[in-house]
Tab-separated table of C-alpha atoms and ligand atoms in Angstrom:
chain	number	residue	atom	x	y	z
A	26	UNK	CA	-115.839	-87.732	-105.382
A	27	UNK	CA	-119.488	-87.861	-104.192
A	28	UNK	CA	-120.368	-91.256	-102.203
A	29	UNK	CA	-122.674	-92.670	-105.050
A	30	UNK	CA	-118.823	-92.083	-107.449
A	31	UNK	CA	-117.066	-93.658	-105.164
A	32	UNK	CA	-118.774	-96.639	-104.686
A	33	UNK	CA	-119.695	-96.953	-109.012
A	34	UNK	CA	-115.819	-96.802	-108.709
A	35	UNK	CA	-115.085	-99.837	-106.275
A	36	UNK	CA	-118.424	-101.889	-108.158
A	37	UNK	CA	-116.675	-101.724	-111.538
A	38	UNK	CA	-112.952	-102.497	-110.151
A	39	UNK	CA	-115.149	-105.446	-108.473
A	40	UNK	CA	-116.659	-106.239	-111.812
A	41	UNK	CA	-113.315	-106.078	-114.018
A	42	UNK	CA	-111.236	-107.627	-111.288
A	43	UNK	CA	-113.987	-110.543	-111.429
A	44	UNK	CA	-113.828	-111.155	-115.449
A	45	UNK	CA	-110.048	-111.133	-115.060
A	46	UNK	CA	-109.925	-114.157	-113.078
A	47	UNK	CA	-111.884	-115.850	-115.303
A	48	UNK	CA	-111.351	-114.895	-119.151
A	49	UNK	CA	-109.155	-117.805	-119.699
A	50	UNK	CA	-112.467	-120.009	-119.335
A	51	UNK	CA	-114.815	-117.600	-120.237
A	52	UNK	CA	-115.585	-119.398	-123.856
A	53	UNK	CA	-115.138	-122.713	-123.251
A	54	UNK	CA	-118.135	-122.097	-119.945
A	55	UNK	CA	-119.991	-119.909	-121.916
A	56	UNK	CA	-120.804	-122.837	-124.842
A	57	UNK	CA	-120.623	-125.420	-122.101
A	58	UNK	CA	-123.134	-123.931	-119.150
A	59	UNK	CA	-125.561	-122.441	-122.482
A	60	UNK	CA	-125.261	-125.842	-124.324
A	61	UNK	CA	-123.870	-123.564	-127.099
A	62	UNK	CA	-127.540	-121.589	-127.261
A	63	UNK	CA	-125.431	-118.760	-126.651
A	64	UNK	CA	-124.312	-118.641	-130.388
A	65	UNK	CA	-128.370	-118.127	-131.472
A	66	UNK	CA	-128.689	-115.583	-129.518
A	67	UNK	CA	-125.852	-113.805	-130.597
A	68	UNK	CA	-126.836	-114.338	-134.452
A	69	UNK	CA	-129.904	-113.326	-133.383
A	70	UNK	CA	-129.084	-109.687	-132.438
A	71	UNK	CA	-126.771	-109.503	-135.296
A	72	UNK	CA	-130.050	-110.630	-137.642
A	73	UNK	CA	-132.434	-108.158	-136.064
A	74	UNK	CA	-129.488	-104.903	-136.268
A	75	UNK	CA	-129.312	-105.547	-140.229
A	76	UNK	CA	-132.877	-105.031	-140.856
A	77	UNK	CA	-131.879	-101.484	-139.118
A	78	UNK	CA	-128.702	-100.530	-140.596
A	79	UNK	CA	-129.480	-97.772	-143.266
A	80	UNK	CA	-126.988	-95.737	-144.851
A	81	UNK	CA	-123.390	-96.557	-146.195
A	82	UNK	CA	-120.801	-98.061	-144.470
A	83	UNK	CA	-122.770	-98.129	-141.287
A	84	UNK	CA	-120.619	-98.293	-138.008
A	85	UNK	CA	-121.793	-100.664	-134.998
A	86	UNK	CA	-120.027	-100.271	-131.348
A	87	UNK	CA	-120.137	-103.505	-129.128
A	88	UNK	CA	-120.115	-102.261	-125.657
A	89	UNK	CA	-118.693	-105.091	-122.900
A	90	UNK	CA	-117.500	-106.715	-125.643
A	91	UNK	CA	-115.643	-109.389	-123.334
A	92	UNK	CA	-113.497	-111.952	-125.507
A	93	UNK	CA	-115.113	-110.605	-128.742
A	94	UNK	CA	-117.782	-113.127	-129.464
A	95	UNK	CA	-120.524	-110.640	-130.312
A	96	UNK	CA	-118.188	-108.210	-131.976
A	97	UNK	CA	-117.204	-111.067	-134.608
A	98	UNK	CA	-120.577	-112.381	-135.111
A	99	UNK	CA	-122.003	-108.668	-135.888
A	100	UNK	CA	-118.764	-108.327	-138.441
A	101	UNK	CA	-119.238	-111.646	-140.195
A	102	UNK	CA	-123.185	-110.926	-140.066
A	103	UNK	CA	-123.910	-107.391	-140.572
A	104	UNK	CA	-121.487	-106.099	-143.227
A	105	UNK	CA	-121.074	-103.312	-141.019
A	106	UNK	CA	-117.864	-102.025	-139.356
A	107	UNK	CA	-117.299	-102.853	-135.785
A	108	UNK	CA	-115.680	-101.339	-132.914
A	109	UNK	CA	-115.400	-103.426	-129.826
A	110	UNK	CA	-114.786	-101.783	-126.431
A	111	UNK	CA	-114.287	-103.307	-122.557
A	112	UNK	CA	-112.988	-102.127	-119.685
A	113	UNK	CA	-111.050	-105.533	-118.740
A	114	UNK	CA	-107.586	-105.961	-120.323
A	115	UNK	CA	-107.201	-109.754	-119.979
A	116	UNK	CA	-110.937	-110.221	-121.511
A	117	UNK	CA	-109.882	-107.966	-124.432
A	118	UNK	CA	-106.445	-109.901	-125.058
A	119	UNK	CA	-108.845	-113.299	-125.812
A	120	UNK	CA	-110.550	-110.953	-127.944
A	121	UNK	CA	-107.638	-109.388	-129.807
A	122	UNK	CA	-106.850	-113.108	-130.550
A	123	UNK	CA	-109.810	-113.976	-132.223
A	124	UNK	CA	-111.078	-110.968	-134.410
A	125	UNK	CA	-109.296	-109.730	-137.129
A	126	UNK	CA	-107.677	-106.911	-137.308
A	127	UNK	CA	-110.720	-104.746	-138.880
A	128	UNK	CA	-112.184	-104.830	-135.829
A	129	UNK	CA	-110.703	-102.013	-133.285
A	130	UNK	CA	-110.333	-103.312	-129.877
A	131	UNK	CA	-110.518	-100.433	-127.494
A	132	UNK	CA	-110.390	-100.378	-123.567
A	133	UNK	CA	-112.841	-98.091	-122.407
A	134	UNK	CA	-115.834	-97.822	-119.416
A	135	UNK	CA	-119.503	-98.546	-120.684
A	136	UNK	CA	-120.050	-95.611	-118.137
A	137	UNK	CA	-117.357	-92.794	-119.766
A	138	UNK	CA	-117.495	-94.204	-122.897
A	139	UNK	CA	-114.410	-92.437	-125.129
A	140	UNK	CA	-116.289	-91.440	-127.842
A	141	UNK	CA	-118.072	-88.519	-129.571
A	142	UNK	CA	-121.865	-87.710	-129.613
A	143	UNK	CA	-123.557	-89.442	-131.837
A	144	UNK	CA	-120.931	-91.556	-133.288
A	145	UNK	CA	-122.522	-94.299	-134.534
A	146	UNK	CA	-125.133	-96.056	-136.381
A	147	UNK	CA	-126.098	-98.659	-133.750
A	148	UNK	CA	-124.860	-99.905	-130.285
A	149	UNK	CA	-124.727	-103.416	-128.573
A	150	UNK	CA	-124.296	-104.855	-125.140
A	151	UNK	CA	-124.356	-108.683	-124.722
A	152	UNK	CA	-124.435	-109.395	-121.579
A	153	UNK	CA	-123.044	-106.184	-119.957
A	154	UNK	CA	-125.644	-104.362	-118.953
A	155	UNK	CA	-126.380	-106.043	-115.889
A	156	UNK	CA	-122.673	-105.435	-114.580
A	157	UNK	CA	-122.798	-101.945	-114.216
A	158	UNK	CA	-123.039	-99.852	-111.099
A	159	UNK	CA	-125.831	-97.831	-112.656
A	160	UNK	CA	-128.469	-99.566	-115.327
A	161	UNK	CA	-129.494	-95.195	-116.279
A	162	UNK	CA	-126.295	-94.332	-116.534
A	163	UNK	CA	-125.041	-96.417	-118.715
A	164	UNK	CA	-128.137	-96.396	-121.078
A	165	UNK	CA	-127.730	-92.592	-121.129
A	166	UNK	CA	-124.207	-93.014	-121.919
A	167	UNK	CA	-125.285	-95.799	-124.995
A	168	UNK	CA	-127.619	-93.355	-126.034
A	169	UNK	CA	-125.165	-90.551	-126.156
A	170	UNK	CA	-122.814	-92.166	-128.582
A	171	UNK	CA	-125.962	-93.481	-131.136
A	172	UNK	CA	-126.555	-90.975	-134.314
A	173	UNK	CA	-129.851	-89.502	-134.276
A	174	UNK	CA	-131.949	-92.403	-135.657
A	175	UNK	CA	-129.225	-95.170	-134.999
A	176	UNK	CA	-130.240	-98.392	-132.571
A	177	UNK	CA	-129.270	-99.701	-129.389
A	178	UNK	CA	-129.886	-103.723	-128.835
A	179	UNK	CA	-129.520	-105.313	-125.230
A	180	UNK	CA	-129.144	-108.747	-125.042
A	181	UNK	CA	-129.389	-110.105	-121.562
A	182	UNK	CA	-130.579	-112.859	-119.067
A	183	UNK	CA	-133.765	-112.481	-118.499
A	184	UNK	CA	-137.415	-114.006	-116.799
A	185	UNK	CA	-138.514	-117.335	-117.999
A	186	UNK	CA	-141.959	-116.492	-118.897
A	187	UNK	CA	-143.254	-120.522	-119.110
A	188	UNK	CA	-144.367	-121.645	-115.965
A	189	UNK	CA	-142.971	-125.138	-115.993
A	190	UNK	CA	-139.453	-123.713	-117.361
A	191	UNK	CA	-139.049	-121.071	-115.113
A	192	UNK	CA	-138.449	-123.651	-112.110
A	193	UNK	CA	-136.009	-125.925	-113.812
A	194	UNK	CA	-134.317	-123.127	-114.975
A	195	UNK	CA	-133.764	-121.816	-111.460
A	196	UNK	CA	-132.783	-124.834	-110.449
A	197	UNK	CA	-129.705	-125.165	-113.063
A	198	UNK	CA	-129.269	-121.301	-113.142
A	199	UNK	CA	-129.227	-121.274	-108.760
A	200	UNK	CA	-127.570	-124.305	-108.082
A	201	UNK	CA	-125.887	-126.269	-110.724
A	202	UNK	CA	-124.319	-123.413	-113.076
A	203	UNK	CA	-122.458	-121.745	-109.976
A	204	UNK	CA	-120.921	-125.489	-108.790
A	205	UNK	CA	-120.066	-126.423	-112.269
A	206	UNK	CA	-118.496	-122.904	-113.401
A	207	UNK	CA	-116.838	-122.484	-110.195
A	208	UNK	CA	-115.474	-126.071	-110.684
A	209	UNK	CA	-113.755	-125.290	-113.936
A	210	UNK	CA	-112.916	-121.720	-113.960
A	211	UNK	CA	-111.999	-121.600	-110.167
A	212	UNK	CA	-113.911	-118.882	-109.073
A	213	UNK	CA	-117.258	-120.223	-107.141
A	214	UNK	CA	-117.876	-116.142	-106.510
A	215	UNK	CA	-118.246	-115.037	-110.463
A	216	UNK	CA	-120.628	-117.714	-110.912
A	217	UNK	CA	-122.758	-117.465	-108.210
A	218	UNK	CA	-122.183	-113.530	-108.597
A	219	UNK	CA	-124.435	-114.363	-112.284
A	220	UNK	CA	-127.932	-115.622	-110.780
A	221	UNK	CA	-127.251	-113.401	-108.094
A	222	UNK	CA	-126.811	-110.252	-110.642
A	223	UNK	CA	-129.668	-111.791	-113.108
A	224	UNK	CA	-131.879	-111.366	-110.019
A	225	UNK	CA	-131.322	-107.830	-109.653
A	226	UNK	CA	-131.688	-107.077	-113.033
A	227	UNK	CA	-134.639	-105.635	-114.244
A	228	UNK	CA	-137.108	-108.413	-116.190
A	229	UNK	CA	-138.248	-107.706	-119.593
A	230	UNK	CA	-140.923	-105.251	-119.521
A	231	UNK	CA	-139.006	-103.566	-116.738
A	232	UNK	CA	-136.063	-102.760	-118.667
A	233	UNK	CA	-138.541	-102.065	-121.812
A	234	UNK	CA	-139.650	-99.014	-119.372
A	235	UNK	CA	-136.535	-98.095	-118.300
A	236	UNK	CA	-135.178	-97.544	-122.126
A	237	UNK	CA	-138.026	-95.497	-122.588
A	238	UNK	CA	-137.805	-93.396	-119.652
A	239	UNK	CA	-134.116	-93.269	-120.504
A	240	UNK	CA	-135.322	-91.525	-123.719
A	241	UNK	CA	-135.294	-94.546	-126.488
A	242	UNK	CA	-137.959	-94.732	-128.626
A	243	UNK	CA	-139.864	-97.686	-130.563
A	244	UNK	CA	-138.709	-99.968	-127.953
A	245	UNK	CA	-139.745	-103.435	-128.431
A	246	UNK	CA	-138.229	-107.152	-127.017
A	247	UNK	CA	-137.804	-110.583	-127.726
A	248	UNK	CA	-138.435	-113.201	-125.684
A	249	UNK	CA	-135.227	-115.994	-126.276
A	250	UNK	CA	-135.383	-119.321	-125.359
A	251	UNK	CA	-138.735	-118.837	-123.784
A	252	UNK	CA	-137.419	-115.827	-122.019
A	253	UNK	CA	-134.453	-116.959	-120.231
A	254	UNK	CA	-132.437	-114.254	-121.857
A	255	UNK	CA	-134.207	-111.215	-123.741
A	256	UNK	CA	-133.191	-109.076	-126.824
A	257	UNK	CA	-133.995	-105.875	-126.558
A	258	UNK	CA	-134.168	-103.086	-129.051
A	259	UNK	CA	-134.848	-99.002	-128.899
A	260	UNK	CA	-133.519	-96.200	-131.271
A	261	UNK	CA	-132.405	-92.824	-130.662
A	262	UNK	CA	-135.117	-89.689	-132.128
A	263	UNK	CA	-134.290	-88.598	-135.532
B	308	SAM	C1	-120.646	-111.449	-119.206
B	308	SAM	S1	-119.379	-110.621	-120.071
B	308	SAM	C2	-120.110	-110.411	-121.677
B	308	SAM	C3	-119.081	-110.360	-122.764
B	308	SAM	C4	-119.623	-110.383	-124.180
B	308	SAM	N1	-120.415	-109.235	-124.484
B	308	SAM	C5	-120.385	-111.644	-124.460
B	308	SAM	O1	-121.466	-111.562	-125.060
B	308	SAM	O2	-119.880	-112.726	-124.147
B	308	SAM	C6	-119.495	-109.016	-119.392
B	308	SAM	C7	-118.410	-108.084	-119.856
B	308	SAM	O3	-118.778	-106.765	-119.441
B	308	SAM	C8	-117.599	-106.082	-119.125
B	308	SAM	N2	-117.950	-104.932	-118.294
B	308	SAM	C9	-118.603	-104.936	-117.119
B	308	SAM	N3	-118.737	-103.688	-116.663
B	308	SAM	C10	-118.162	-102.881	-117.596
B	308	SAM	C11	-117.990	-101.480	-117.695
B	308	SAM	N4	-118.413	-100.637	-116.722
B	308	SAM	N5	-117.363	-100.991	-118.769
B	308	SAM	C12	-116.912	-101.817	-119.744
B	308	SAM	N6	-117.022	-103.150	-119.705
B	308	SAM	C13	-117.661	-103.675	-118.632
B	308	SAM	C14	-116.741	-107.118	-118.427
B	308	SAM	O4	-115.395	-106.758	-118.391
B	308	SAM	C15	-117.038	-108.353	-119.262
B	308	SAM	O5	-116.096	-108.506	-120.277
């Protein structure tokens, strides 16, 4: 295995060993720490993929699905059917307790996903994308598995684009989120680990370019919450 493998290898065992220590409290910090704006923005993606979905019975993939949250508001949402894949068992067991049984629960890697070309009608990552060891690789990989015409939408922590928010949200996001989710899910690292990984990420218009070069077309994003997270949206050529 090449150097750049082997070290996408020990990132994602990082990654899943990281969401395994905390998926018991992954919910209950995820409504808490977002004062439940987390819900919008999920409802949100699942609002924007209907206007997309064409065709019958259209099928939708969540990618880094986590406990399911996403998964379940596309289902009850979109009319669509839903597969929901992640690579960390213990996340996917909260899941498996909270969809119903229509949606498929499958343990996979957003970088070798298990599934055909062109599978399906759209694709969503909440979340997720920022985890992985390579941004390109796993957008060529989500592009892979769309249908010719189908849509990928990222949502993900973003830039503050206000001036006055983007401080105070640093502030919380730097300093208070990691003491208060390390506090009650025990692990200090996973929550400073989020800032640290938002930080990395690319910002909006960054990512924007990055689908593009990655070969999605009609890319476009919205700003959430005055940016702090970002809901981005491309589609594969016909
Ligand atoms: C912050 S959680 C987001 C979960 C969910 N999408 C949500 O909206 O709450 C990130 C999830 O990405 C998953 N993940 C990270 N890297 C992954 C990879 N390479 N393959 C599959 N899942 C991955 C983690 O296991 C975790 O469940």
């Amino acid at each position: 295995m090449s150097e750049n493998g082997s070290a996408a290898v020990e990132h994602g065992k990082r990654v899943r060993e990281m969401f395994g220590k905390i998926a018991g409290r992954y919910d209950v910090l995820n409504h808490l720490l977002s004062g439940n704006v987390d819900k919008r923005w999920r409802k949100k993606v699942a609002n924007k993929l209907k206007t997309k979905l064409v065709g019958k019975d259209p099928l939708i993939l969540d990618v880094a699905c986590g406990t399911g949250d996403l998964s379940l508001t596309l289902f009850e949402n979109t009319g669509a059917r839903v597969i929901a894949t992640d690579f960390c068992r213990p996340m996917l067991s909260i899941a498996a307790d909270k969809v119903p049984g229509t949606i498929n629960l499958i343990e996979g890697d957003a970088l070798r996903l298990p599934f055909r070309d062109a599978t399906f009608d759209a694709v969503t990552i909440a979340f997720g994308l920022r985890n992985l060891a390579s941004v390109e690789g796993g957008l060529a990989e989500l592009l892979r598995i769309l249908k010719p015409s189908g849509w990928l939408v990222v949502l993900e922590f973003s830039r503050p684009t206000n001036f006055i928010l983007r401080p105070l949200f640093g502030l919380y996001f730097k300093r208070i989120l990691p003491l208060m989710g390390g506090m009650i899910s025990g692990s200090l690292s996973a929550y400073t680990y989020l800032p640290n990984s938002v930080s990395r990420f690319p910002d909006q218009e960054q990512l924007a370019l990055l689908m593009k070069d990655s070969g999605f077309q009609q890319v476009s994003f919205d700003n959430l919450t005055g940016g702090i997270a970002a809901l981005h949206m491309g589609s594969r050529s016909s």
